[in-house]
Coordinates of C-alpha atoms and ligand atoms in Angstrom, one line a residue:
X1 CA 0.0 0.0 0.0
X2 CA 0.8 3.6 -0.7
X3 CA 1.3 6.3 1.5
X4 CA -1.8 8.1 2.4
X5 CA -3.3 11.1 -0.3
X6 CA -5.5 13.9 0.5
X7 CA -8.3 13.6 -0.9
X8 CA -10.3 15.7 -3.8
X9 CA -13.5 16.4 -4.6
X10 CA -13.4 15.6 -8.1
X11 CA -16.2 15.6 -11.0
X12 CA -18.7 12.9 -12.2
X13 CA -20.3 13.3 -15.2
X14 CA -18.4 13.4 -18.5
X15 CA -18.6 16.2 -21.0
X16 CA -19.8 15.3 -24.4
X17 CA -16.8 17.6 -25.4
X18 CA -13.8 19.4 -24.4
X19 CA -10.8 21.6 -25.7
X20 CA -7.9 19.8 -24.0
X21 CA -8.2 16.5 -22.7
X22 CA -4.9 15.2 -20.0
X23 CA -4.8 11.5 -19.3
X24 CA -3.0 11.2 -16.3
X25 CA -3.4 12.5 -12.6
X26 CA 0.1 12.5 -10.9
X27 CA 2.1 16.0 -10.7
X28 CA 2.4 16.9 -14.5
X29 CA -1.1 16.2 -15.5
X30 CA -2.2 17.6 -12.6
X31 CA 0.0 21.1 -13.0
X32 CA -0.8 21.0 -16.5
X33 CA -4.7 21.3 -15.6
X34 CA -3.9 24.0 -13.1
X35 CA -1.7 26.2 -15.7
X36 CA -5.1 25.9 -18.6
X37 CA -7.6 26.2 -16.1
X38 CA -6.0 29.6 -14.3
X39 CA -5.5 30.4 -18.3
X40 CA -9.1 30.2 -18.5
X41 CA -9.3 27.2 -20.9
X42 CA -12.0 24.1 -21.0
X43 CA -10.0 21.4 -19.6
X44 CA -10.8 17.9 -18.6
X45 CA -8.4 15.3 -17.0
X46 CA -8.7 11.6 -16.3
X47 CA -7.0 9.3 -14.0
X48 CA -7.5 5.4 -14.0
X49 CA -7.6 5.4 -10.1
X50 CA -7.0 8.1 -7.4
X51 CA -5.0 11.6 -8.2
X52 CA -1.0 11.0 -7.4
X53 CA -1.8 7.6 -6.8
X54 CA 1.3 6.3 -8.7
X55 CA 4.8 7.9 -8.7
X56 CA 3.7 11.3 -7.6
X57 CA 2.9 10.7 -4.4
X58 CA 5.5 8.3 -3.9
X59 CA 8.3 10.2 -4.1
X60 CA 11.0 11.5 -1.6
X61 CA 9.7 14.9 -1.9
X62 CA 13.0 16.4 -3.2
X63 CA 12.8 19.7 -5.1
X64 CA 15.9 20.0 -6.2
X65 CA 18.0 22.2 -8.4
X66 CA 21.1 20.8 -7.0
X67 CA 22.6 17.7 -9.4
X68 CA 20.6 18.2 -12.3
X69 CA 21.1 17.0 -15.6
X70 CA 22.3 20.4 -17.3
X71 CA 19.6 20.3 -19.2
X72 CA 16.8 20.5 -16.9
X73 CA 18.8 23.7 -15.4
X74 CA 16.6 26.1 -16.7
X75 CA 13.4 24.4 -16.2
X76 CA 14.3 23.8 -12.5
X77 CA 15.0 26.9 -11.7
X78 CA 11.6 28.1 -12.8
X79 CA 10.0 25.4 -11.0
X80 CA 12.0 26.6 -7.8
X81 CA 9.7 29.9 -8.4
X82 CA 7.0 28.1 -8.8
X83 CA 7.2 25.6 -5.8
X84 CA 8.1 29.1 -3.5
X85 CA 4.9 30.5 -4.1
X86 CA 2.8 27.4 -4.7
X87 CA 1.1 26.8 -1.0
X88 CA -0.2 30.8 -1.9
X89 CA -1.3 29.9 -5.4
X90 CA -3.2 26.9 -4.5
X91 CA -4.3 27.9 -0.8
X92 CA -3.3 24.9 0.6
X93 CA -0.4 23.4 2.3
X94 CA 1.7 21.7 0.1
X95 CA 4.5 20.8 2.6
X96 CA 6.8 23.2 0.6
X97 CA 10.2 24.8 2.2
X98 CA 12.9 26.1 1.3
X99 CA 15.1 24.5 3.9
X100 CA 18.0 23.4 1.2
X101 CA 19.3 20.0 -0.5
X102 CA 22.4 19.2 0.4
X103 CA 25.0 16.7 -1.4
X104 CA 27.1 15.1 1.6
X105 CA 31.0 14.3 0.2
X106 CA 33.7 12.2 2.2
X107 CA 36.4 12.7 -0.4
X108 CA 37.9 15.1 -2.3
X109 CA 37.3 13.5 -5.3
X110 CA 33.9 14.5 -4.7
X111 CA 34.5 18.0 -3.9
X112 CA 35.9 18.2 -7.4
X113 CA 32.6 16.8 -9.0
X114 CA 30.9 18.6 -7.4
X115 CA 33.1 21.7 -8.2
X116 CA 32.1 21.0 -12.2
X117 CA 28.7 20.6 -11.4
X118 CA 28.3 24.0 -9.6
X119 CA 29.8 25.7 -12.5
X120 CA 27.8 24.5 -15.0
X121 CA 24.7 25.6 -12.8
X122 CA 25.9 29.0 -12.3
X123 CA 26.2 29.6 -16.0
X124 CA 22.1 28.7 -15.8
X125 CA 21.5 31.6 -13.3
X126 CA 21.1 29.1 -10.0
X127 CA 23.2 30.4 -6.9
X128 CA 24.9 26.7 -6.6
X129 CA 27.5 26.4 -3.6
X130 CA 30.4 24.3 -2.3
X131 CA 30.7 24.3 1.2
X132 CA 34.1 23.6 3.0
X133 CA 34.4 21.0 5.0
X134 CA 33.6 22.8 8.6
X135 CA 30.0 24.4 6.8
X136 CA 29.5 20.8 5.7
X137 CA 30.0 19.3 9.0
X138 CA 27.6 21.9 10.2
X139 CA 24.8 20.6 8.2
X140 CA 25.3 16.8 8.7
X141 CA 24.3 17.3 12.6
X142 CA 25.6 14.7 14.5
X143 CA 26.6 12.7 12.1
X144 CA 29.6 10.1 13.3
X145 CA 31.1 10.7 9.9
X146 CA 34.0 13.0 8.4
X147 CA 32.2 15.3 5.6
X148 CA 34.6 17.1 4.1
X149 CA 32.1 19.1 1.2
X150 CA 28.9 19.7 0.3
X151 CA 26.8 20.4 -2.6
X152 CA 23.9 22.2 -2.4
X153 CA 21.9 25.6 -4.4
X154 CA 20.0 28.7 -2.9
X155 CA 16.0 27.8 -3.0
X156 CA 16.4 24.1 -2.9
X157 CA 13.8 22.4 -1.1
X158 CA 11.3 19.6 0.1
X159 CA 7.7 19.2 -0.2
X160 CA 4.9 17.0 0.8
X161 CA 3.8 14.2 -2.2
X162 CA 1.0 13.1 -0.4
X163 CA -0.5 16.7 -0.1
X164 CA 0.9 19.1 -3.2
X165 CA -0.7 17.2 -6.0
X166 CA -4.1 17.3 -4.4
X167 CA -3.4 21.2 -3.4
X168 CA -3.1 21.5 -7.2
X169 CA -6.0 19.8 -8.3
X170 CA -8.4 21.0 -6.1
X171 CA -6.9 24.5 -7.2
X172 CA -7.8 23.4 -11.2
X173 CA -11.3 22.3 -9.8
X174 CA -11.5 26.0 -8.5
X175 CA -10.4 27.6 -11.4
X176 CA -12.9 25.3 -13.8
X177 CA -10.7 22.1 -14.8
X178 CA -13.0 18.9 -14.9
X179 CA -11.0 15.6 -13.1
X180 CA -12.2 12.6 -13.0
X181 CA -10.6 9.8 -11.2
X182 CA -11.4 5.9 -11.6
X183 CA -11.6 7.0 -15.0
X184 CA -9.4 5.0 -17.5
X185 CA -8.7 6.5 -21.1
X186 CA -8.2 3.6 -23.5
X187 CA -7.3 5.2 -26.2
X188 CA -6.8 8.3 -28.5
X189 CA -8.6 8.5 -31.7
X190 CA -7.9 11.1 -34.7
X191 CA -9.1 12.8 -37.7
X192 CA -7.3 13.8 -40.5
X193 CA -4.2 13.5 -38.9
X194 CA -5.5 15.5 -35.9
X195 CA -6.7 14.4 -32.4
X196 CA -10.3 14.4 -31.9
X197 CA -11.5 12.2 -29.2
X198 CA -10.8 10.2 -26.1
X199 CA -12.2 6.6 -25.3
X200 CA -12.8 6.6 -21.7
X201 CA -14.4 3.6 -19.9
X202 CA -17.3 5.9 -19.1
X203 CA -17.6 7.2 -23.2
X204 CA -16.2 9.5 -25.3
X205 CA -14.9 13.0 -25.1
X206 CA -14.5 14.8 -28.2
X207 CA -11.4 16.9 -27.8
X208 CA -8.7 19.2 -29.7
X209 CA -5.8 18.6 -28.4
X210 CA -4.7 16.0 -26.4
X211 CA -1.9 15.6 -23.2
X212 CA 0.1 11.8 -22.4
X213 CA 1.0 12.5 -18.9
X214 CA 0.0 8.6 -17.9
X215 CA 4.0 8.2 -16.4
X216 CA 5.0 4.6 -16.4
X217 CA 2.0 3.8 -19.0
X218 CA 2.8 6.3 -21.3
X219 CA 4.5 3.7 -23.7
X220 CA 1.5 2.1 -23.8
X221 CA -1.2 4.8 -24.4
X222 CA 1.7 6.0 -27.5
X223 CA 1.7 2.5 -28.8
X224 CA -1.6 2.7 -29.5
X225 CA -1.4 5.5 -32.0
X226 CA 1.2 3.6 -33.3
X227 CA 4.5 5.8 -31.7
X228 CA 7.4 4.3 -30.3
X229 CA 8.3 5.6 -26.9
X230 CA 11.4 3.9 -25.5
X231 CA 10.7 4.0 -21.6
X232 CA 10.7 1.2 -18.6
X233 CA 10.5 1.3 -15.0
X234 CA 12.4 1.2 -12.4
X235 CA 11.2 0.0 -8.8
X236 CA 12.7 2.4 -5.9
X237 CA 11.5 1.5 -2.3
X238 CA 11.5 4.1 0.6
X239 CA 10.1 4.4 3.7
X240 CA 9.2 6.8 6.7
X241 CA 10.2 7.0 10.1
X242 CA 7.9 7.9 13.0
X243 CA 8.5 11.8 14.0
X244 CA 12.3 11.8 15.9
X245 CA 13.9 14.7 16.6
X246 CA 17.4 14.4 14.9
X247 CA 17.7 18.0 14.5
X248 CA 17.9 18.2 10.7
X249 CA 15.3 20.0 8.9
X250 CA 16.7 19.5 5.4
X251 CA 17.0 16.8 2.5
X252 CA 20.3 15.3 2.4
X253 CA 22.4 12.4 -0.1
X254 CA 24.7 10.5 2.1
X255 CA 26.8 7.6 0.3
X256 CA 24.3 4.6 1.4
X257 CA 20.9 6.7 1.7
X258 CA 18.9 10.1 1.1
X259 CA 16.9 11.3 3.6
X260 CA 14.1 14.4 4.2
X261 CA 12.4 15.7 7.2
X262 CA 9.0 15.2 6.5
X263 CA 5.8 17.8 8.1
X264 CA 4.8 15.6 10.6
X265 CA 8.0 15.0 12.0
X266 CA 9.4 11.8 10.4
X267 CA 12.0 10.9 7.8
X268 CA 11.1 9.8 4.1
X269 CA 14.5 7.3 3.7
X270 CA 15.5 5.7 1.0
X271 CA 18.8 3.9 -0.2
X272 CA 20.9 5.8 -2.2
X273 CA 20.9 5.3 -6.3
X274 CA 19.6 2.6 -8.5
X275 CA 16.4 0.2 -8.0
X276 CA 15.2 -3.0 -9.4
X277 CA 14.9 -3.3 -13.3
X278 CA 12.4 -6.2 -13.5
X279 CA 13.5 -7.9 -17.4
X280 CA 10.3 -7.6 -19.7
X281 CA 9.3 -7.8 -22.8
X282 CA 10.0 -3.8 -23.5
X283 CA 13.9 -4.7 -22.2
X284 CA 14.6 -6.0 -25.6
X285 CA 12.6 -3.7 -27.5
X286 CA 14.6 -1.2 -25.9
X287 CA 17.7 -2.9 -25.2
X288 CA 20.0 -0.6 -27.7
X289 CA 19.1 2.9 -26.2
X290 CA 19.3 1.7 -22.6
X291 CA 22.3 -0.3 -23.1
X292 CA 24.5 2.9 -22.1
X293 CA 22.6 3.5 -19.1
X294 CA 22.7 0.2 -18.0
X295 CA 25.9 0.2 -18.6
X296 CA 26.4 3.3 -16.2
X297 CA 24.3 2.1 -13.6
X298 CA 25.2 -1.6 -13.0
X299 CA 27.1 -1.2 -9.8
X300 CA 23.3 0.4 -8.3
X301 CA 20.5 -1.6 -10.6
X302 CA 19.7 -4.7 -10.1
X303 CA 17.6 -6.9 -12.8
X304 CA 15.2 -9.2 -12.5
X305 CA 13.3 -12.1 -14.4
X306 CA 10.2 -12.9 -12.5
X307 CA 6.2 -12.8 -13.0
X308 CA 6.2 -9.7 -14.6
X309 CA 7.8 -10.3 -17.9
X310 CA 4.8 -12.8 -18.2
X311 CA 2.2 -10.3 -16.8
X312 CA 3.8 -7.7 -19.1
X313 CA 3.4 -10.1 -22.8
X314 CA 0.4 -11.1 -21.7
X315 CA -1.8 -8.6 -20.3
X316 CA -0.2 -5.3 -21.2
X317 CA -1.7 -5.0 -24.6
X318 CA -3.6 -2.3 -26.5
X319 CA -7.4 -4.0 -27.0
X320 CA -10.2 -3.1 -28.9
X321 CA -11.3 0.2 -27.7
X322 CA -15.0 -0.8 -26.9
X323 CA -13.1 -3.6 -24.2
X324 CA -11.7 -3.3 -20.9
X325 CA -8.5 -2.2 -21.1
X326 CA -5.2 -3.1 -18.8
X327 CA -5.8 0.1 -17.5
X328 CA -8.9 -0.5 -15.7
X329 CA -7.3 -3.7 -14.3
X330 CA -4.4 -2.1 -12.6
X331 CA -6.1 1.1 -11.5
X332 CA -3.0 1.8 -9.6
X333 CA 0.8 0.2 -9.8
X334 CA 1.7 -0.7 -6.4
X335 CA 5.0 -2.9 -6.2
X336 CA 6.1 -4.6 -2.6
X337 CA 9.0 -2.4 -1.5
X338 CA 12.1 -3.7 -1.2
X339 CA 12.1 -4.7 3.0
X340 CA 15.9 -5.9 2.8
X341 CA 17.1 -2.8 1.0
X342 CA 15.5 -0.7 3.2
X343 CA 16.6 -2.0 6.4
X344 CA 20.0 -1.7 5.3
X345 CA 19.6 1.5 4.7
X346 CA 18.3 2.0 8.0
X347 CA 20.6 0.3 9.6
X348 CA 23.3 2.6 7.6
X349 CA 21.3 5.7 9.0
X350 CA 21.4 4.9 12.5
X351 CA 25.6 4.3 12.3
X352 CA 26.3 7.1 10.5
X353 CA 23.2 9.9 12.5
X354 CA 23.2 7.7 16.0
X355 CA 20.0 10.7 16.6
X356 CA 18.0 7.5 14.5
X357 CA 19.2 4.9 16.8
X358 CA 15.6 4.7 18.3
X359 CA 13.6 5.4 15.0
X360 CA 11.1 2.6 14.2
X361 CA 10.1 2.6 10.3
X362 CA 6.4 3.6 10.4
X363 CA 5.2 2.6 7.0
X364 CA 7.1 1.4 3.4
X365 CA 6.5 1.2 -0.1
X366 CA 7.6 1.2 -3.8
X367 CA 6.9 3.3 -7.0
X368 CA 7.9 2.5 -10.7
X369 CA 10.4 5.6 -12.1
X370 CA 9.5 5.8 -15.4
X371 CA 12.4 6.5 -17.4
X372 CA 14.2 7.0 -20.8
X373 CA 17.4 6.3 -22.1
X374 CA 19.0 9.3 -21.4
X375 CA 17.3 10.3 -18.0
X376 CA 15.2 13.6 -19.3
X377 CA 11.7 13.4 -20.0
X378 CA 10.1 14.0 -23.4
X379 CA 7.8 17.2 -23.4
X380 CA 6.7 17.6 -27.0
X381 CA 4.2 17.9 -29.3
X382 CA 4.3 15.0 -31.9
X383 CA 5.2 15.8 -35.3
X384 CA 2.6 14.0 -37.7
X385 CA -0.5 14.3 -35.3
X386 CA -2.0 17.3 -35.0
X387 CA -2.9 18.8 -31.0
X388 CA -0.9 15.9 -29.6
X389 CA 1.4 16.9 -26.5
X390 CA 3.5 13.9 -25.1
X391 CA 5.1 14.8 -21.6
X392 CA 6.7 12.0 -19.8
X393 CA 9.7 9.7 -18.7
X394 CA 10.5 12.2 -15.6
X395 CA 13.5 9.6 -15.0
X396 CA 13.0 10.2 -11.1
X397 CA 12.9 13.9 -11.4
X398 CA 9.9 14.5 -12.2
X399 CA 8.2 16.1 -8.3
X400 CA 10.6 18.9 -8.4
X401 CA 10.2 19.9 -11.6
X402 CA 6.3 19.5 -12.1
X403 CA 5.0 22.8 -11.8
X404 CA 7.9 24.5 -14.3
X405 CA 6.3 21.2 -16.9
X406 CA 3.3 21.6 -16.2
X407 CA 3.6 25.5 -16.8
X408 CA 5.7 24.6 -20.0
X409 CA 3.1 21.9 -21.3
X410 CA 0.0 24.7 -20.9
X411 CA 2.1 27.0 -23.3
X412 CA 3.0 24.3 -25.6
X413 CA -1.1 23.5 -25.6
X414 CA -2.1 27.3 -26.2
X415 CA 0.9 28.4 -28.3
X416 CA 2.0 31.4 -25.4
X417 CA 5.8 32.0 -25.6
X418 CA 7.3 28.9 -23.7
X419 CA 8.8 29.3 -20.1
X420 CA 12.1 27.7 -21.2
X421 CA 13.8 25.7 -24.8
X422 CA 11.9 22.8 -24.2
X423 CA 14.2 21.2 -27.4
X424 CA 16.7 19.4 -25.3
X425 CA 13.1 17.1 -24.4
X426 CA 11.6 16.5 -27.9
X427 CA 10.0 13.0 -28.9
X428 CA 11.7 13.9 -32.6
X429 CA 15.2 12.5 -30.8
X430 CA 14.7 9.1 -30.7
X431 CA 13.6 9.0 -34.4
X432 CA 16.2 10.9 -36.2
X433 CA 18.6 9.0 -34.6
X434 CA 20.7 12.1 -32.7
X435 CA 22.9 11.1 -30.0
X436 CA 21.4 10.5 -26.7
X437 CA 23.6 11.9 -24.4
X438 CA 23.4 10.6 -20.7
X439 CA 24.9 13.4 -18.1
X440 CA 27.6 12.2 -15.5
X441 CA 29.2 14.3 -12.7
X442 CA 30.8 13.5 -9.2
Ligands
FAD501 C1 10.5 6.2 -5.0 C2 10.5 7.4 -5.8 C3 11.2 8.5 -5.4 C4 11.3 9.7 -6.2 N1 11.8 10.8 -5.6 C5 11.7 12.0 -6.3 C6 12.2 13.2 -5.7 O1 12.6 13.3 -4.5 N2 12.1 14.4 -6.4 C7 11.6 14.4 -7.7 O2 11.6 15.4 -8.4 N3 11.1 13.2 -8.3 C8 11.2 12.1 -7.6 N4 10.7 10.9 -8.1 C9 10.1 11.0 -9.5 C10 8.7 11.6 -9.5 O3 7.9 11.1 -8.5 C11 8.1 11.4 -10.9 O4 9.0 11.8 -11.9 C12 6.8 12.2 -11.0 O5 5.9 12.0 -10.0 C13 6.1 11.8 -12.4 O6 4.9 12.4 -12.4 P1 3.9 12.0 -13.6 O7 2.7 12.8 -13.4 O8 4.6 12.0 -14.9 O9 3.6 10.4 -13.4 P2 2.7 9.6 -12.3 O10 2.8 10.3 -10.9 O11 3.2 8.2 -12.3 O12 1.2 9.8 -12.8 C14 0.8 9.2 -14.0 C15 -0.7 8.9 -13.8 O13 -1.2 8.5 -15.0 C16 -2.3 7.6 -14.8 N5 -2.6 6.9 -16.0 C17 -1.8 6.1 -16.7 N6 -2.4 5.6 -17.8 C18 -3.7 6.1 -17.8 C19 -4.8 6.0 -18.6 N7 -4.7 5.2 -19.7 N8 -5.9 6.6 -18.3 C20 -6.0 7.4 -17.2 N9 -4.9 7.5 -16.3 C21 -3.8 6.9 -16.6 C22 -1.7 6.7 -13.7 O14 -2.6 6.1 -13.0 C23 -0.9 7.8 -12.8 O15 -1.6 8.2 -11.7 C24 10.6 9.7 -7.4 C25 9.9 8.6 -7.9 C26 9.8 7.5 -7.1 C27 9.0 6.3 -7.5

């Protein structure tokens, strides 16, 4: 089971029609429908089960600038404006603050990664620091360890999964957005080259333009209108602690685990890099393009054969659109979390902040990362069909830099002047064969 969502008040009966239709409810769907609806545009969006049921609100609640792929630079740093102001915007408590990220280094190799990294940010505007071996100590409160750097960037912060995507939906419903939830889209259907309609379980919704934010399923939904979207999942466990006082108020990457203070007192813990990589039937579809981040991963990935390459031939299938779909089946991916990973990194915890030695692990769980081959999403309209917006494959970044997507996907949808390039995250890449670069630092 999940952790536990505030819940929305969402809408029941389905237009006939609609200008802009979002399949998905986690964080970019969701801040997609905010950005129309406050633009004052007819917008309906549909989630197979419960908003942020899936990755959104099982994140670690990391906004960070600090580490990014130098190509999300810009778009991170608008979402860092975004997420400042957001509890105001939406009236809600989102769990938002701006109590810093901060990159904990025991070597001085590390220093000088992160030294790279930090330039390459400034040059993006972000105010990203490198703190000396005393100021880093300073942060890592009682921790039994020798830090001697840090990595971290002015407006950082952490916020609350379980509460910020609701915040943002209820703030759509406010402003006019139609969500549905237990409402699966099965499929996309065009005219003329041009989206005109969704098939929902509940009927159809004629539309103009159409968004794919359905995360780990958005291979599937674009395999139905015949597009290739090179993307698998990743399962990364976490869990919470019960509230402890351990004197740390921000989000920190230690060698063996990452940690954030939470609201209501607790830790969101997880262990540091990688996840499981169950083999399926997409792993050899996509075999070439994730080869190099395989490749770059190995020491922290770990693959697996098991149930799911059968559950993945057999039942993960575009039907005929007038059947039940896959979607309706598995209203909500929930894997078992990883209990043996997460006790190490527990254990790890405790040694190295002995402040933990009397946490008890309240609650854990697991969320597939949906990702691409070289760990950036894809935000893009779709060359050959018309009103079609795919934005997805948020490679684990994908909380913190919501809002600046979602904000990016509205302008895309309406034609206003884009809040950043969004051409470093077009579909177009994977077709015409450019290089897919995969960032490394540190
Ligand atoms: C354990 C873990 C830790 C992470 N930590 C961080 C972090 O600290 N910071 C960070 O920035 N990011 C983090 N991420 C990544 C982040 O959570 C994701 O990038 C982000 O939530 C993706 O949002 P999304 O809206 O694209 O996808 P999702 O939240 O997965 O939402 C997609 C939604 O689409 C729905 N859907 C799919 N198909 C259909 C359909 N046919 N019809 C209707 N609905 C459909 C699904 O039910 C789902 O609710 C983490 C992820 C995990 C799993």
């Amino acid at each position: 089971m999940g952790p536990i969502i505030d819940q929305v008040e969402t809408s029941k009966k389905l237009p006939e029609i609609t200008d802009i239709a979002i399949i998905g409810g986690g964080i970019i769907g969701v801040a997609t429908a905010m950005f129309l609806a406050e633009r004052g545009h007819r917008v309906a969006l549909f989630e197979k089960g419960h908003i942020s049921g899936e990755q959104s609100s099982r994140n670690w609640g990391w906004c960070r600038q600090t580490g990014r792929d130098s190509r999300e630079l810009d778009l991170i740093r608008e979402s860092t404006h975004l997420w400042e102001s957001m509890n105001e915007r939406t009236g809600k408590e989102t769990g938002f603050r701006s109590t810093g990220v901060y990159y904990l280094g025991e070597s001085e190799d590390k220093a000088e990664g992160y030294e790279i990294w930090a330039k390459i940010a400034r040059e993006h505007g972000l105010d990203a620091q490198v703190l000396s071996s005393k100021e880093a100590q300073a942060v890592a409160t009682g921790t039994t360890h020798s830090i001697l750097s840090a990595l971290t960037t002015k407006g950082d912060g952490r916020a609350e999964p379980q509460k910020a995507v609701p915040a943002m939906a209820a703030k759509a419903i406010s402003d006019g957005a139609l969500i549905f939830e237990n409402c699966a889209v099965r499929g996309i259907e065009q005219t003329n080259g041009h989206v005109s309609s969704i098939i929902t379980e509940k009927g159809v919704v004629q539309c103009q333009a159409v968004v794919i934010a359905g995360g780990a399923w958005s291979r599937l939904i674009c395999s139905q209108l015949g597009l290739r979207l090179p993307q698998l999942k990743v399962r990364s466990s976490v869990f919470r602690t019960n509230p402890i006082d351990a004197a740390i108020e921000t989000a920190l990457y230690f060698k063996d685990f990452a940690l954030r203070k939470r609201l209501d007192g607790g830790f969101t813990v997880a262990a540091e890099g990688g996840g499981d990589v169950d083999i399926v039937p997409d792993s050899f579809a996509f075999f070439k393009e994730f080869f190099p981040a395989l490749a770059s991963e190995w020491r922290t990935i770990r693959l697996r054969i098991g149930k799911r390459f059968f559950d993945e031939l057999l039942y993960w299938r575009n039907r005929p659109l007038d059947q039940v779909s896959i979607y309706e089946k598995m209203r909500t991916l929930d894997p078992n979390p990883d209990i043996a990973r997460n006790l190490k990194a527990m254990k790890q915890l405790q040694q190295a902040f002995p402040a933990f030695q009397h946490a008890v692990i309240a609650q854990q769980w697991a969320g597939y990362i949906d990702t691409m081959p070289d760990v950036i999403p894809v935000i893009s309209p779709v060359e050959h069909i018309g009103g079609l917006i795919i934005a997805t494959g948020f490679s684990g970044h994908g909380f913190g830099i919501g809002p600046a997507a979602g904000h990016l996907i509205a302008d895309m949808v309406t034609g206003d002047k884009p809040l950043v390039d969004p051409s470093a995250f077009r579909f177009s890449r994977f077709q015409d064969k450019s290089k897919l670069v995969i960032e490394k630092w540190g």
